[in-house]
Amino acid sequence: MTFQPHRTNEPLISVEEAQSRVLGAVTLLDVETIDLADSLGRVLREDVTASHDIPSADNSAMDGYAVRAEDVANAPVTLRVIGDIPAGRVATETLEAGTAMRIMTGAHVPDGADAVVQVELTDGGANEVHIREGVSRGANIRKRGEDMRAGSIVLRSGTRVGPGEIGVLAGAQRRSVVVSRKPTIAIISTGDELVEAGEQLGAGQIVNSNSWSLAALAQQHGAIPQRHGIVRDDRDATIAALQRALAADFVITSGGVSVGAYDFVKDALDALGAETMFWRIAMKPGKPVVLSRVGERLVFGLPGNPVSSMVSFLLFVAPALRKAMGMTTDLLPPIANVRLLAPLRSKGDRRAYLRVRVSADESGELVAQPMTAQGSGVSTSMAGANGLAIVDAGVTSIETGRLVKTLLIGFNE
Ligand code: AMP
Ligand code: MG
């Protein structure tokens, strides 16, 4: 056995270039119609229009008295109370000059009234009401259609459905919605040293933890993970495993993409006639990351180190999933300027993504606490991490108190 030869003299490409090649290679998944109750986290694939005006009529924003603004302009004033309008009941009478109607929040404002005086400005009287302060025309009235206008688009195709969107869908009388089908992702773990979690560990063996962390990431990003288990470091076994995995919408492998004597993923992809779009990225962790297309399918060859595989999933696989499901904005994780609570160190040879815990301090500023160990193999550095601080190539340290560009993990899901 020899080390795998460097197969191309293509220089390492930048993270941004790799991301744009990924996004350029993704095709849109088809759609399905699902129940509103199942739509949380899904991506809309239709423009949703309002079924009716919301509110359906001018209504009161306060508990108080519906009045004519001109009648209370010279407050204090006393008005005769001619009716009571709870929410859900529509007044039949018109409000005449010199009168008021008791009105509850949400109730339609009666014809003739053009303002609501909140109860706090009155004596709360039942037959007649003493109003201490006047209000101007339109005060405390929510206008018809100010939330949604019948026929207007209230949610665009490509929107991820969160609790707020579910409220809008329900308000627009939608009990079913057209969304993207959930992509399936086959996850293959390569390595002779691997055993499944829970099994007896022999000398030199390690647990196949990547299969679990990558499946969790897939699930968190709206996909259906399929854990295909362990494939031995053998060319034919890797080819066979990839062939089975290609039934899924996406394939992820972990390990076996470096230049070691037993790294067979690239060979196996070549044997399957794959078109390789990149295989080395100028970043750390995660220099060896492969993007290949086999027929219609994209295969991501992620590195074996636990941190590297997760970071490269977040940078390259997650945007692909978002785009495939129809999202058009927020495809890449957001980057915020965050103040460092401890220094960051890097070799400076490649751009580094260092694990941090981002929180807001007492003044409201975002601050980052770096994880203590930053090795690519230190899986515990991903536990609790919700940010990746970016240290650019050529920079070897960033001191406490400095602002650092930090990629926010899990922000778009
Ligand atoms: P490789 O890229 O195959 O050379 O693997 C790099 C490192 O990642 C080695 O230390 C492996 O033992 C480790 N590794 C590979 N696959 C996994 C996995 N599925 N779970 C945890 N660690 C892994
Ligand atoms: Mg390996």
mmCIF file of C-alpha atoms and ligand atoms in Angstrom, residues 189-190 193-194 206-211 254-258 263 303-306, ligand 1:
data_model
loop_
_atom_site.group_PDB
_atom_site.id
_atom_site.type_symbol
_atom_site.label_atom_id
_atom_site.label_comp_id
_atom_site.label_asym_id
_atom_site.label_seq_id
_atom_site.Cartn_x
_atom_site.Cartn_y
_atom_site.Cartn_z
ATOM 1 C CA SER A 189 -19.110 5.751 7.614
ATOM 2 C CA THR A 190 -15.830 4.433 6.239
ATOM 3 C CA GLU A 193 -11.268 0.995 12.975
ATOM 4 C CA LEU A 194 -14.990 1.657 13.497
ATOM 5 C CA ILE A 206 -13.227 3.670 17.875
ATOM 6 C CA VAL A 207 -16.967 4.236 17.931
ATOM 7 C CA ASN A 208 -18.722 5.308 14.729
ATOM 8 C CA SER A 209 -19.974 8.513 16.302
ATOM 9 C CA ASN A 210 -20.063 10.470 13.018
ATOM 10 C CA SER A 211 -22.992 8.474 11.781
ATOM 11 C CA SER A 254 -17.337 10.213 6.433
ATOM 12 C CA GLY A 255 -13.642 9.404 6.402
ATOM 13 C CA GLY A 256 -11.550 7.944 3.617
ATOM 14 C CA VAL A 257 -11.163 11.163 1.596
ATOM 15 C CA SER A 258 -7.669 12.090 2.683
ATOM 16 C CA ASP A 263 -8.683 6.315 1.680
ATOM 17 C CA PRO A 303 -13.531 14.064 6.459
ATOM 18 C CA GLY A 304 -13.441 11.460 9.226
ATOM 19 C CA ASN A 305 -12.516 13.613 12.176
ATOM 20 C CA PRO A 306 -15.683 14.212 14.206
HETATM 21 P P1 AMP B 1 -9.924 9.419 7.892
HETATM 22 O O1 AMP B 1 -10.380 10.658 7.212
HETATM 23 O O2 AMP B 1 -10.622 8.207 7.417
HETATM 24 O O3 AMP B 1 -8.432 9.302 7.827
HETATM 25 O O4 AMP B 1 -10.286 9.594 9.419
HETATM 26 C C1 AMP B 1 -9.719 10.657 10.163
HETATM 27 C C2 AMP B 1 -9.951 10.451 11.628
HETATM 28 O O5 AMP B 1 -11.348 10.442 11.918
HETATM 29 C C3 AMP B 1 -9.416 9.154 12.187
HETATM 30 O O6 AMP B 1 -8.828 9.408 13.443
HETATM 31 C C4 AMP B 1 -10.638 8.316 12.344
HETATM 32 O O7 AMP B 1 -10.483 7.336 13.315
HETATM 33 C C5 AMP B 1 -11.721 9.319 12.678
HETATM 34 N N1 AMP B 1 -13.009 8.823 12.205
HETATM 35 C C6 AMP B 1 -13.246 8.346 10.964
HETATM 36 N N2 AMP B 1 -14.526 7.964 10.844
HETATM 37 C C7 AMP B 1 -15.125 8.203 12.028
HETATM 38 C C8 AMP B 1 -16.445 8.005 12.517
HETATM 39 N N3 AMP B 1 -17.399 7.479 11.741
HETATM 40 N N4 AMP B 1 -16.714 8.370 13.779
HETATM 41 C C9 AMP B 1 -15.752 8.889 14.549
HETATM 42 N N5 AMP B 1 -14.498 9.112 14.146
HETATM 43 C C10 AMP B 1 -14.152 8.755 12.897
#
